[in-house]
Amino acid sequence: GFLNGSQDLIFIEQKYFPPEVLWSEVYDYFDGSTNFTQTIETNSGDLFSIGSAVIDDLHHDMFLVKTSSDGQIEINNTLGAAGTNDNGKHFKQTSDGGFICLGTKYRPSTGKDLWLVKINDETNEEWSRYFSNDDWSTADEQAYSIELTEDGGFVFCGSANGDAYIIKTNSNGNLLWNLSYPNRVGTSLIENVN
């Protein structure tokens, strides 16, 4: 940049150092067959993680872990059902202190569906909704990202059969609209408020 309007060129060297490790923990559940996809700091300063855990040879469940700010486990919980393959991908904290979770659920009747789950701050399920399309029954659906909307609802994106999907729900998870974009993959979204 220039200093005081003069034509002298000033170079600023910035050095980046690795972050200081404040603490680390290994959470070994289910013989190490766990996978976390996202961790956030909650409004109360706790840490909350979502992912999946292999429960047995037949299925895996959405896996939720809440720790104190120094990594001490407060809650761990799985959501899912025997004989299904469920995973958690992304989530946000809601205004009531709970969380809205996005993942996928394999159900024998419909195949793999996008799965929206509302939980309270103790990770107990309040409600869940499944989103599928007739064309998705043989597809490899993927859930990617969810956002809270100004009207109190949710908007999330996923993909199926090589198409990107955006789905909007109200605060109870009921479908308001959906859009598809052929031959695209959308992995994140934000709400543009004008």
PDB file of N, CA, C and O in Angstrom, residues 83-136:
ATOM      1  N   GLY A  83     -32.070 -51.625  11.530  1.00  0.00           N
ATOM      2  CA  GLY A  83     -32.239 -52.016  10.132  1.00  0.00           C
ATOM      3  C   GLY A  83     -32.195 -50.863   9.150  1.00  0.00           C
ATOM      4  O   GLY A  83     -32.448 -51.040   7.971  1.00  0.00           O
ATOM      5  N   THR A  84     -31.912 -49.649   9.627  1.00  0.00           N
ATOM      6  CA  THR A  84     -31.808 -48.506   8.725  1.00  0.00           C
ATOM      7  C   THR A  84     -30.374 -47.971   8.764  1.00  0.00           C
ATOM      8  O   THR A  84     -29.635 -48.227   9.708  1.00  0.00           O
ATOM      9  N   ASN A  85     -29.999 -47.262   7.730  1.00  0.00           N
ATOM     10  CA  ASN A  85     -28.695 -46.606   7.689  1.00  0.00           C
ATOM     11  C   ASN A  85     -28.932 -45.112   7.665  1.00  0.00           C
ATOM     12  O   ASN A  85     -29.427 -44.569   6.691  1.00  0.00           O
ATOM     13  N   ASP A  86     -28.600 -44.466   8.775  1.00  0.00           N
ATOM     14  CA  ASP A  86     -28.899 -43.054   8.970  1.00  0.00           C
ATOM     15  C   ASP A  86     -27.610 -42.304   9.252  1.00  0.00           C
ATOM     16  O   ASP A  86     -26.714 -42.838   9.907  1.00  0.00           O
ATOM     17  N   ASN A  87     -27.517 -41.071   8.779  1.00  0.00           N
ATOM     18  CA  ASN A  87     -26.349 -40.260   9.123  1.00  0.00           C
ATOM     19  C   ASN A  87     -26.732 -38.803   9.260  1.00  0.00           C
ATOM     20  O   ASN A  87     -27.715 -38.360   8.704  1.00  0.00           O
ATOM     21  N   GLY A  88     -25.939 -38.090  10.029  1.00  0.00           N
ATOM     22  CA  GLY A  88     -26.101 -36.655  10.215  1.00  0.00           C
ATOM     23  C   GLY A  88     -25.024 -35.923   9.451  1.00  0.00           C
ATOM     24  O   GLY A  88     -23.863 -36.323   9.455  1.00  0.00           O
ATOM     25  N   LYS A  89     -25.400 -34.849   8.799  1.00  0.00           N
ATOM     26  CA  LYS A  89     -24.458 -34.113   7.972  1.00  0.00           C
ATOM     27  C   LYS A  89     -24.208 -32.692   8.470  1.00  0.00           C
ATOM     28  O   LYS A  89     -23.086 -32.251   8.569  1.00  0.00           O
ATOM     29  N   HIS A  90     -25.283 -31.950   8.773  1.00  0.00           N
ATOM     30  CA  HIS A  90     -25.154 -30.521   9.068  1.00  0.00           C
ATOM     31  C   HIS A  90     -26.270 -30.134  10.027  1.00  0.00           C
ATOM     32  O   HIS A  90     -27.325 -30.758  10.050  1.00  0.00           O
ATOM     33  N   PHE A  91     -26.061 -29.087  10.833  1.00  0.00           N
ATOM     34  CA  PHE A  91     -27.100 -28.665  11.766  1.00  0.00           C
ATOM     35  C   PHE A  91     -26.883 -27.219  12.178  1.00  0.00           C
ATOM     36  O   PHE A  91     -25.817 -26.642  11.973  1.00  0.00           O
ATOM     37  N   LYS A  92     -27.916 -26.638  12.765  1.00  0.00           N
ATOM     38  CA  LYS A  92     -27.886 -25.271  13.289  1.00  0.00           C
ATOM     39  C   LYS A  92     -28.613 -25.254  14.627  1.00  0.00           C
ATOM     40  O   LYS A  92     -29.561 -26.019  14.846  1.00  0.00           O
ATOM     41  N   GLN A  93     -28.193 -24.340  15.497  1.00  0.00           N
ATOM     42  CA  GLN A  93     -28.929 -24.149  16.744  1.00  0.00           C
ATOM     43  C   GLN A  93     -30.131 -23.264  16.463  1.00  0.00           C
ATOM     44  O   GLN A  93     -30.043 -22.279  15.728  1.00  0.00           O
ATOM     45  N   THR A  94     -31.278 -23.624  17.041  1.00  0.00           N
ATOM     46  CA  THR A  94     -32.512 -22.881  16.824  1.00  0.00           C
ATOM     47  C   THR A  94     -32.753 -21.907  17.985  1.00  0.00           C
ATOM     48  O   THR A  94     -32.102 -21.990  19.030  1.00  0.00           O
ATOM     49  N   SER A  95     -33.694 -20.998  17.797  1.00  0.00           N
ATOM     50  CA  SER A  95     -33.928 -19.930  18.779  1.00  0.00           C
ATOM     51  C   SER A  95     -34.395 -20.468  20.134  1.00  0.00           C
ATOM     52  O   SER A  95     -34.234 -19.796  21.152  1.00  0.00           O
ATOM     53  N   ASP A  96     -34.960 -21.681  20.169  1.00  0.00           N
ATOM     54  CA  ASP A  96     -35.419 -22.258  21.436  1.00  0.00           C
ATOM     55  C   ASP A  96     -34.308 -23.001  22.174  1.00  0.00           C
ATOM     56  O   ASP A  96     -34.552 -23.635  23.199  1.00  0.00           O
ATOM     57  N   GLY A  97     -33.073 -22.950  21.668  1.00  0.00           N
ATOM     58  CA  GLY A  97     -31.949 -23.628  22.310  1.00  0.00           C
ATOM     59  C   GLY A  97     -31.725 -25.039  21.812  1.00  0.00           C
ATOM     60  O   GLY A  97     -30.724 -25.669  22.153  1.00  0.00           O
ATOM     61  N   GLY A  98     -32.668 -25.552  21.022  1.00  0.00           N
ATOM     62  CA  GLY A  98     -32.514 -26.879  20.430  1.00  0.00           C
ATOM     63  C   GLY A  98     -31.713 -26.808  19.141  1.00  0.00           C
ATOM     64  O   GLY A  98     -30.996 -25.823  18.884  1.00  0.00           O
ATOM     65  N   PHE A  99     -31.867 -27.815  18.304  1.00  0.00           N
ATOM     66  CA  PHE A  99     -31.104 -27.890  17.068  1.00  0.00           C
ATOM     67  C   PHE A  99     -31.967 -28.466  15.952  1.00  0.00           C
ATOM     68  O   PHE A  99     -32.852 -29.275  16.194  1.00  0.00           O
ATOM     69  N   ILE A 100     -31.695 -28.039  14.734  1.00  0.00           N
ATOM     70  CA  ILE A 100     -32.294 -28.639  13.546  1.00  0.00           C
ATOM     71  C   ILE A 100     -31.168 -29.373  12.821  1.00  0.00           C
ATOM     72  O   ILE A 100     -30.121 -28.784  12.549  1.00  0.00           O
ATOM     73  N   CYS A 101     -31.363 -30.654  12.568  1.00  0.00           N
ATOM     74  CA  CYS A 101     -30.321 -31.517  12.004  1.00  0.00           C
ATOM     75  C   CYS A 101     -30.741 -32.000  10.623  1.00  0.00           C
ATOM     76  O   CYS A 101     -31.906 -32.339  10.396  1.00  0.00           O
ATOM     77  N   LEU A 102     -29.792 -32.058   9.722  1.00  0.00           N
ATOM     78  CA  LEU A 102     -30.019 -32.540   8.364  1.00  0.00           C
ATOM     79  C   LEU A 102     -29.140 -33.761   8.130  1.00  0.00           C
ATOM     80  O   LEU A 102     -27.960 -33.758   8.473  1.00  0.00           O
ATOM     81  N   GLY A 103     -29.721 -34.786   7.554  1.00  0.00           N
ATOM     82  CA  GLY A 103     -28.968 -35.991   7.230  1.00  0.00           C
ATOM     83  C   GLY A 103     -29.699 -36.804   6.188  1.00  0.00           C
ATOM     84  O   GLY A 103     -30.572 -36.298   5.479  1.00  0.00           O
ATOM     85  N   THR A 104     -29.334 -38.068   6.101  1.00  0.00           N
ATOM     86  CA  THR A 104     -30.037 -38.991   5.213  1.00  0.00           C
ATOM     87  C   THR A 104     -30.469 -40.206   6.016  1.00  0.00           C
ATOM     88  O   THR A 104     -29.838 -40.576   7.009  1.00  0.00           O
ATOM     89  N   LYS A 105     -31.573 -40.795   5.586  1.00  0.00           N
ATOM     90  CA  LYS A 105     -32.112 -41.997   6.229  1.00  0.00           C
ATOM     91  C   LYS A 105     -32.477 -42.988   5.137  1.00  0.00           C
ATOM     92  O   LYS A 105     -33.171 -42.632   4.184  1.00  0.00           O
ATOM     93  N   TYR A 106     -31.987 -44.211   5.287  1.00  0.00           N
ATOM     94  CA  TYR A 106     -32.386 -45.270   4.365  1.00  0.00           C
ATOM     95  C   TYR A 106     -33.576 -45.995   4.956  1.00  0.00           C
ATOM     96  O   TYR A 106     -33.517 -46.525   6.066  1.00  0.00           O
ATOM     97  N   ARG A 107     -34.692 -45.973   4.196  1.00  0.00           N
ATOM     98  CA  ARG A 107     -35.891 -46.694   4.617  1.00  0.00           C
ATOM     99  C   ARG A 107     -36.219 -47.727   3.544  1.00  0.00           C
ATOM    100  O   ARG A 107     -36.247 -47.391   2.351  1.00  0.00           O
ATOM    101  N   PRO A 108     -36.452 -48.978   3.927  1.00  0.00           N
ATOM    102  CA  PRO A 108     -36.709 -50.009   2.919  1.00  0.00           C
ATOM    103  C   PRO A 108     -37.858 -49.677   1.965  1.00  0.00           C
ATOM    104  O   PRO A 108     -37.826 -50.044   0.796  1.00  0.00           O
ATOM    105  N   SER A 109     -38.854 -48.917   2.450  1.00  0.00           N
ATOM    106  CA  SER A 109     -40.009 -48.624   1.603  1.00  0.00           C
ATOM    107  C   SER A 109     -39.715 -47.580   0.528  1.00  0.00           C
ATOM    108  O   SER A 109     -40.316 -47.607  -0.541  1.00  0.00           O
ATOM    109  N   THR A 110     -38.802 -46.652   0.790  1.00  0.00           N
ATOM    110  CA  THR A 110     -38.571 -45.564  -0.163  1.00  0.00           C
ATOM    111  C   THR A 110     -37.123 -45.410  -0.585  1.00  0.00           C
ATOM    112  O   THR A 110     -36.810 -44.577  -1.425  1.00  0.00           O
ATOM    113  N   GLY A 111     -36.220 -46.182  -0.004  1.00  0.00           N
ATOM    114  CA  GLY A 111     -34.806 -45.988  -0.307  1.00  0.00           C
ATOM    115  C   GLY A 111     -34.236 -44.912   0.585  1.00  0.00           C
ATOM    116  O   GLY A 111     -34.692 -44.680   1.705  1.00  0.00           O
ATOM    117  N   LYS A 112     -33.248 -44.220   0.096  1.00  0.00           N
ATOM    118  CA  LYS A 112     -32.547 -43.203   0.878  1.00  0.00           C
ATOM    119  C   LYS A 112     -33.238 -41.856   0.717  1.00  0.00           C
ATOM    120  O   LYS A 112     -33.414 -41.376  -0.390  1.00  0.00           O
ATOM    121  N   ASP A 113     -33.649 -41.257   1.838  1.00  0.00           N
ATOM    122  CA  ASP A 113     -34.363 -39.977   1.844  1.00  0.00           C
ATOM    123  C   ASP A 113     -33.522 -38.919   2.538  1.00  0.00           C
ATOM    124  O   ASP A 113     -32.701 -39.220   3.404  1.00  0.00           O
ATOM    125  N   LEU A 114     -33.769 -37.656   2.198  1.00  0.00           N
ATOM    126  CA  LEU A 114     -33.222 -36.558   2.987  1.00  0.00           C
ATOM    127  C   LEU A 114     -34.013 -36.519   4.295  1.00  0.00           C
ATOM    128  O   LEU A 114     -35.228 -36.701   4.308  1.00  0.00           O
ATOM    129  N   TRP A 115     -33.329 -36.306   5.397  1.00  0.00           N
ATOM    130  CA  TRP A 115     -33.926 -36.444   6.726  1.00  0.00           C
ATOM    131  C   TRP A 115     -33.704 -35.163   7.514  1.00  0.00           C
ATOM    132  O   TRP A 115     -32.568 -34.748   7.720  1.00  0.00           O
ATOM    133  N   LEU A 116     -34.786 -34.541   7.959  1.00  0.00           N
ATOM    134  CA  LEU A 116     -34.772 -33.326   8.766  1.00  0.00           C
ATOM    135  C   LEU A 116     -35.267 -33.695  10.159  1.00  0.00           C
ATOM    136  O   LEU A 116     -36.361 -34.243  10.301  1.00  0.00           O
ATOM    137  N   VAL A 117     -34.455 -33.410  11.196  1.00  0.00           N
ATOM    138  CA  VAL A 117     -34.797 -33.807  12.563  1.00  0.00           C
ATOM    139  C   VAL A 117     -34.667 -32.602  13.477  1.00  0.00           C
ATOM    140  O   VAL A 117     -33.631 -31.940  13.506  1.00  0.00           O
ATOM    141  N   LYS A 118     -35.695 -32.314  14.257  1.00  0.00           N
ATOM    142  CA  LYS A 118     -35.654 -31.259  15.272  1.00  0.00           C
ATOM    143  C   LYS A 118     -35.437 -31.937  16.609  1.00  0.00           C
ATOM    144  O   LYS A 118     -36.167 -32.863  16.986  1.00  0.00           O
ATOM    145  N   ILE A 119     -34.402 -31.488  17.334  1.00  0.00           N
ATOM    146  CA  ILE A 119     -34.113 -32.043  18.660  1.00  0.00           C
ATOM    147  C   ILE A 119     -34.061 -30.909  19.673  1.00  0.00           C
ATOM    148  O   ILE A 119     -33.830 -29.759  19.323  1.00  0.00           O
ATOM    149  N   ASN A 120     -34.261 -31.262  20.940  1.00  0.00           N
ATOM    150  CA  ASN A 120     -34.120 -30.258  21.989  1.00  0.00           C
ATOM    151  C   ASN A 120     -32.664 -30.180  22.426  1.00  0.00           C
ATOM    152  O   ASN A 120     -31.801 -30.879  21.887  1.00  0.00           O
ATOM    153  N   ASP A 121     -32.373 -29.356  23.433  1.00  0.00           N
ATOM    154  CA  ASP A 121     -30.982 -29.169  23.845  1.00  0.00           C
ATOM    155  C   ASP A 121     -30.387 -30.385  24.539  1.00  0.00           C
ATOM    156  O   ASP A 121     -29.191 -30.452  24.769  1.00  0.00           O
ATOM    157  N   GLU A 122     -31.217 -31.367  24.875  1.00  0.00           N
ATOM    158  CA  GLU A 122     -30.741 -32.623  25.452  1.00  0.00           C
ATOM    159  C   GLU A 122     -30.613 -33.716  24.385  1.00  0.00           C
ATOM    160  O   GLU A 122     -30.398 -34.872  24.720  1.00  0.00           O
ATOM    161  N   THR A 123     -30.761 -33.351  23.118  1.00  0.00           N
ATOM    162  CA  THR A 123     -30.673 -34.218  21.924  1.00  0.00           C
ATOM    163  C   THR A 123     -31.833 -35.195  21.787  1.00  0.00           C
ATOM    164  O   THR A 123     -31.743 -36.165  21.045  1.00  0.00           O
ATOM    165  N   ASN A 124     -32.947 -34.940  22.478  1.00  0.00           N
ATOM    166  CA  ASN A 124     -34.130 -35.779  22.306  1.00  0.00           C
ATOM    167  C   ASN A 124     -34.917 -35.299  21.098  1.00  0.00           C
ATOM    168  O   ASN A 124     -35.138 -34.094  20.921  1.00  0.00           O
ATOM    169  N   GLU A 125     -35.373 -36.232  20.286  1.00  0.00           N
ATOM    170  CA  GLU A 125     -36.097 -35.898  19.059  1.00  0.00           C
ATOM    171  C   GLU A 125     -37.461 -35.305  19.380  1.00  0.00           C
ATOM    172  O   GLU A 125     -38.223 -35.855  20.164  1.00  0.00           O
ATOM    173  N   GLU A 126     -37.772 -34.163  18.752  1.00  0.00           N
ATOM    174  CA  GLU A 126     -39.089 -33.553  18.871  1.00  0.00           C
ATOM    175  C   GLU A 126     -39.959 -33.932  17.682  1.00  0.00           C
ATOM    176  O   GLU A 126     -41.151 -34.172  17.833  1.00  0.00           O
ATOM    177  N   TRP A 127     -39.380 -33.930  16.483  1.00  0.00           N
ATOM    178  CA  TRP A 127     -40.064 -34.377  15.277  1.00  0.00           C
ATOM    179  C   TRP A 127     -39.038 -34.667  14.196  1.00  0.00           C
ATOM    180  O   TRP A 127     -37.891 -34.244  14.293  1.00  0.00           O
ATOM    181  N   SER A 128     -39.459 -35.417  13.192  1.00  0.00           N
ATOM    182  CA  SER A 128     -38.595 -35.638  12.033  1.00  0.00           C
ATOM    183  C   SER A 128     -39.454 -35.702  10.782  1.00  0.00           C
ATOM    184  O   SER A 128     -40.629 -36.060  10.834  1.00  0.00           O
ATOM    185  N   ARG A 129     -38.857 -35.315   9.668  1.00  0.00           N
ATOM    186  CA  ARG A 129     -39.534 -35.308   8.372  1.00  0.00           C
ATOM    187  C   ARG A 129     -38.596 -35.930   7.341  1.00  0.00           C
ATOM    188  O   ARG A 129     -37.375 -35.786   7.419  1.00  0.00           O
ATOM    189  N   TYR A 130     -39.206 -36.596   6.366  1.00  0.00           N
ATOM    190  CA  TYR A 130     -38.448 -37.218   5.279  1.00  0.00           C
ATOM    191  C   TYR A 130     -38.840 -36.560   3.969  1.00  0.00           C
ATOM    192  O   TYR A 130     -40.009 -36.246   3.748  1.00  0.00           O
ATOM    193  N   PHE A 131     -37.879 -36.364   3.111  1.00  0.00           N
ATOM    194  CA  PHE A 131     -38.123 -35.728   1.824  1.00  0.00           C
ATOM    195  C   PHE A 131     -37.565 -36.635   0.739  1.00  0.00           C
ATOM    196  O   PHE A 131     -36.371 -36.962   0.745  1.00  0.00           O
ATOM    197  N   SER A 132     -38.468 -37.060  -0.145  1.00  0.00           N
ATOM    198  CA  SER A 132     -38.046 -37.932  -1.231  1.00  0.00           C
ATOM    199  C   SER A 132     -38.816 -37.552  -2.487  1.00  0.00           C
ATOM    200  O   SER A 132     -39.763 -36.776  -2.453  1.00  0.00           O
ATOM    201  N   ASN A 133     -38.387 -38.121  -3.568  1.00  0.00           N
ATOM    202  CA  ASN A 133     -38.979 -37.894  -4.868  1.00  0.00           C
ATOM    203  C   ASN A 133     -39.107 -39.258  -5.511  1.00  0.00           C
ATOM    204  O   ASN A 133     -38.276 -40.126  -5.283  1.00  0.00           O
ATOM    205  N   ASP A 134     -40.122 -39.482  -6.321  1.00  0.00           N
ATOM    206  CA  ASP A 134     -40.290 -40.785  -6.963  1.00  0.00           C
ATOM    207  C   ASP A 134     -39.033 -41.219  -7.697  1.00  0.00           C
ATOM    208  O   ASP A 134     -38.722 -42.397  -7.777  1.00  0.00           O
ATOM    209  N   ASP A 135     -38.297 -40.264  -8.250  1.00  0.00           N
ATOM    210  CA  ASP A 135     -37.090 -40.595  -8.996  1.00  0.00           C
ATOM    211  C   ASP A 135     -35.904 -40.917  -8.095  1.00  0.00           C
ATOM    212  O   ASP A 135     -34.873 -41.353  -8.556  1.00  0.00           O
ATOM    213  N   TRP A 136     -36.026 -40.668  -6.778  1.00  0.00           N
ATOM    214  CA  TRP A 136     -34.886 -40.835  -5.880  1.00  0.00           C
ATOM    215  C   TRP A 136     -34.737 -42.253  -5.353  1.00  0.00           C
ATOM    216  O   TRP A 136     -33.746 -42.575  -4.731  1.00  0.00           O
TER     217      TRP A 136
END
